[in-house]
Tab-separated table of C-alpha atoms in Angstrom:
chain	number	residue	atom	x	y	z
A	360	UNK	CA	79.748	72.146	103.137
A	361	UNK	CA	83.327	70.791	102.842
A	362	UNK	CA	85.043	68.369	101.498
A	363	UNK	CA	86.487	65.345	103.602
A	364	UNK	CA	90.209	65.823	102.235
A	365	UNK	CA	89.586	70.255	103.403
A	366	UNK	CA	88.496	68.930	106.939
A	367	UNK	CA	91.104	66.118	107.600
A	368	UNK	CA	93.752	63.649	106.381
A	369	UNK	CA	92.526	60.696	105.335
A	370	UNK	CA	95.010	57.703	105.944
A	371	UNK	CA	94.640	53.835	105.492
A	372	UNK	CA	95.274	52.042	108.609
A	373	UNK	CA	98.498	49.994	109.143
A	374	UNK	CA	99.210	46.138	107.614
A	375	UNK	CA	99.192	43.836	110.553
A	376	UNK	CA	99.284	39.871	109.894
A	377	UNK	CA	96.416	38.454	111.786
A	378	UNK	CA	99.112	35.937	113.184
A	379	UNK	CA	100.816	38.960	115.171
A	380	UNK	CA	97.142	39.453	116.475
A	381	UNK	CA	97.198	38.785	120.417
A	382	UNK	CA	94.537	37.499	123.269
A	383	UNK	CA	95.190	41.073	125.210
A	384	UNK	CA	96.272	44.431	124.650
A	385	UNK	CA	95.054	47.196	123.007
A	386	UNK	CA	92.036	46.999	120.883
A	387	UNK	CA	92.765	46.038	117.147
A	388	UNK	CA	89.668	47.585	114.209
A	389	UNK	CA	89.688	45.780	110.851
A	390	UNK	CA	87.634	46.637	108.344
A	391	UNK	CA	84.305	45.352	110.318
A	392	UNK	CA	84.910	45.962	114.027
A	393	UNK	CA	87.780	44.607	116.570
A	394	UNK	CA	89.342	41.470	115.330
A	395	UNK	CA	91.865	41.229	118.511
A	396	UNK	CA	94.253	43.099	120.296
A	397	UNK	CA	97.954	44.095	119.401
A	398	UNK	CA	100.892	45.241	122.308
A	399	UNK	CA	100.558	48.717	120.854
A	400	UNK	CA	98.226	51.382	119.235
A	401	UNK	CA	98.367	54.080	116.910
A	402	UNK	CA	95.752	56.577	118.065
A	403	UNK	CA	95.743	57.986	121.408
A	404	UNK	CA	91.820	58.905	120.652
A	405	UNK	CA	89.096	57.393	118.764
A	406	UNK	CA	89.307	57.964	115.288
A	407	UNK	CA	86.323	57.632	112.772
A	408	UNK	CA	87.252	54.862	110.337
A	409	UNK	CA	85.872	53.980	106.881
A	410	UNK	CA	85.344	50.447	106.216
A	411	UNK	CA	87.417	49.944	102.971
A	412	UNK	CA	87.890	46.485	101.594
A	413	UNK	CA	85.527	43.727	101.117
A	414	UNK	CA	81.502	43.935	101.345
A	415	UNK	CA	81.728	46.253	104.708
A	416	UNK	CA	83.133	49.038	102.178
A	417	UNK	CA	81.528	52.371	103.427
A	418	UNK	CA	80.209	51.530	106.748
A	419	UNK	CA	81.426	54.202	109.089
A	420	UNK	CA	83.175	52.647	112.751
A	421	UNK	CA	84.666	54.453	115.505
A	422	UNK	CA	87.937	53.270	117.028
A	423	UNK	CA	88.421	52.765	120.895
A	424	UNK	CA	91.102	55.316	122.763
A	425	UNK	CA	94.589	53.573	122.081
A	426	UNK	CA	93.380	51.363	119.502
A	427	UNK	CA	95.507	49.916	115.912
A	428	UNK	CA	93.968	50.116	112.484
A	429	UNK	CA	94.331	47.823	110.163
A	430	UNK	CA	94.572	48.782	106.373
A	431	UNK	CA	91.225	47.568	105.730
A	432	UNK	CA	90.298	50.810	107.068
A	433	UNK	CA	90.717	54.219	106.318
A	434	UNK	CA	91.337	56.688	108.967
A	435	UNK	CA	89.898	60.040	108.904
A	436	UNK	CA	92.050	62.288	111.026
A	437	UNK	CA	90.522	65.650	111.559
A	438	UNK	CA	92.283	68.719	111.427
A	439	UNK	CA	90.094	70.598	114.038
A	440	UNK	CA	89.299	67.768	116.838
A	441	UNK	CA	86.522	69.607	118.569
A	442	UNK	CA	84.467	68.550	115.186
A	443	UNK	CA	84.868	65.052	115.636
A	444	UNK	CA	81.211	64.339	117.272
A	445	UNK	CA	79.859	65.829	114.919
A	446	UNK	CA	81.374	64.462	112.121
A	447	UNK	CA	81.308	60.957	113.449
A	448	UNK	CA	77.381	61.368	113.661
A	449	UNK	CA	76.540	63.108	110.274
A	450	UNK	CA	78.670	59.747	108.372
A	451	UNK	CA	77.367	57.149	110.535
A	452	UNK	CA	73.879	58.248	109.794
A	453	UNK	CA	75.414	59.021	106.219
A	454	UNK	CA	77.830	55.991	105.680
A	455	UNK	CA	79.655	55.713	102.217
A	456	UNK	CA	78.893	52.722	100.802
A	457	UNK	CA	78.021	54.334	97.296
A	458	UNK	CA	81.385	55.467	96.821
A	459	UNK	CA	82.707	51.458	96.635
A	460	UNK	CA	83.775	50.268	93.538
A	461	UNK	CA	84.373	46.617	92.415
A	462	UNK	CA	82.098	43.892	91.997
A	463	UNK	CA	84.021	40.871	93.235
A	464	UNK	CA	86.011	42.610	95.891
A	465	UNK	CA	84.248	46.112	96.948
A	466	UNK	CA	86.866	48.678	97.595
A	467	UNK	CA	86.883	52.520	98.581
A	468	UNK	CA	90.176	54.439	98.096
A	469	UNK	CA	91.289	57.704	99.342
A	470	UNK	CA	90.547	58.768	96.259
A	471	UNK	CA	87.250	57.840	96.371
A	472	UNK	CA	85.960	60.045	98.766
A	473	UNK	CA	87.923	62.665	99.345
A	474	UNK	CA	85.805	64.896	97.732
A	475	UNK	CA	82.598	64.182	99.940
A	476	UNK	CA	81.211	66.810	101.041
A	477	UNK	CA	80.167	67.318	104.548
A	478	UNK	CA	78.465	69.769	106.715
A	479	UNK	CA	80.898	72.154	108.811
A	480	UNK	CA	78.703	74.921	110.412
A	481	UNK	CA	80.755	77.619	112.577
A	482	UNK	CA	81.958	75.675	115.649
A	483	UNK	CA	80.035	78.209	117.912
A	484	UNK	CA	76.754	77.447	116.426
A	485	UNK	CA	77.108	73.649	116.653
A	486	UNK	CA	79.028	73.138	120.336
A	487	UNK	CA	76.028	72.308	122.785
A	488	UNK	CA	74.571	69.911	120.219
A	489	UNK	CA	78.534	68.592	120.319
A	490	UNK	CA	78.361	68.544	124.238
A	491	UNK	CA	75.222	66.071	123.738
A	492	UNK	CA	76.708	63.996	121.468
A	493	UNK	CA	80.218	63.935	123.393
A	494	UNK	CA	78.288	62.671	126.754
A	495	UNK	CA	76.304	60.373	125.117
A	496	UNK	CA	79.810	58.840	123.087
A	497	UNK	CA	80.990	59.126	126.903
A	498	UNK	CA	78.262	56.853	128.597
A	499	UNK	CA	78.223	54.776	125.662
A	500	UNK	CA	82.110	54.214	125.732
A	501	UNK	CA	81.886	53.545	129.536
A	502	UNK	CA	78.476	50.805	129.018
A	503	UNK	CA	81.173	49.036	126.506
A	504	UNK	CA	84.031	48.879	128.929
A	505	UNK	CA	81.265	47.844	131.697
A	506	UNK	CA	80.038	44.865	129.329
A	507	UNK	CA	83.377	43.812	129.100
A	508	UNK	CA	84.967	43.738	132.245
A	509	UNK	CA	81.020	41.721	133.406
A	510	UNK	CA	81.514	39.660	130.210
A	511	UNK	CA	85.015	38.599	131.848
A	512	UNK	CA	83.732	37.976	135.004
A	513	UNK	CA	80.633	35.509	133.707
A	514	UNK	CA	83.636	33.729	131.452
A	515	UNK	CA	86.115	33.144	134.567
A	516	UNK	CA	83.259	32.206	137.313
A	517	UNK	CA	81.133	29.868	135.021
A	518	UNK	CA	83.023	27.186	134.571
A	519	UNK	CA	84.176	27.190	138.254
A	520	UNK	CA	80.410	27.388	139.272
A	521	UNK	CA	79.746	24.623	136.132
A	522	UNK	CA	82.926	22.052	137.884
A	523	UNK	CA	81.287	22.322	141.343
A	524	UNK	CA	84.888	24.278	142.413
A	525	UNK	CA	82.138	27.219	143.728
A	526	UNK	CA	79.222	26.201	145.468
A	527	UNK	CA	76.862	28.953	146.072
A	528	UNK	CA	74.029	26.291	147.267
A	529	UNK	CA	74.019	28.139	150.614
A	530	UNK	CA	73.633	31.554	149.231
A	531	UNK	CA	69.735	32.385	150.287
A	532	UNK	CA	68.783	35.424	147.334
């Protein structure tokens, strides 16, 4: 076992008004999920972020590639990245929310959980259980980016097909 602050720096996200917040670009992670997109991005790879303000505080997300964080995250970036499947796993199915403090606005600080301590076996004895969980991140990554680009589609042809401006009456199926 080691702590979170021996296994990686643990940053808060960057302020960004919501009114610089834009209908495309990259993929923008408050404290509970994306809340838009911004015309840049601070991590290159996804990053496991702790939800860190309001009644989210502890609940464990993982960031897009080339995604922002806001500060109503923190951002735990891991010294050795080959652990990050693992890592990511072991917090979402052990997420922090005991480590809030605050009754009328839950909060977690770096403070708070820096001394958490995590598993961290020899990489050797954990990498094909890391291979699983890096191709099942993969497919799940790829379903997501699927969803969206059909979710697009739907919201372009449906009003065209709703307006008549597409008639697909002749279409035998």
């Amino acid at each position: 076992m080691k702590a979170l602050s021996d296994i990686a720096t643990i940053k808060y996200g960057k302020g960004l008004p919501t009114k610089e917040l834009l209908p495309t670009g990259f993929p923008v992670f408050g404290g509970n999920g994306i809340i838009g997109s911004y015309n840049s991005y601070l991590y290159e790879t996804p990053q496991i972020l702790v939800s860190c303000r309001g009644a989210a505080s502890g609940n464990i997300l993982v960031s897009y590639p080339k995604s922002f964080v806001t500060n109503n995250s923190l951002v735990l970036e891991l010294n050795d990245y080959r652990y990050f499947h693992f890592i990511k796993q072991y917090l979402l199915e052990n997420p922090l929310y005991s480590y809030a403090t605050g009754s009328a606005q839950p909060q977690i600080t770096i403070d708070n959980i820096k001394d958490v301590q995590v598993p961290y076996p020899e990489y050797d004895s954990i990498h094909n259980l890391i291979k699983q969980l890096s191709y099942y991140a993969d497919m799940q990554y790829h379903n997501i980016c699927e969803n969206s680009l059909l979710c697009s589609t739907r919201d372009t042809l449906l009003p065209r097909l709703m307006s008549g401006e597409i008639d697909v009456s002749g279409i035998d199926l």
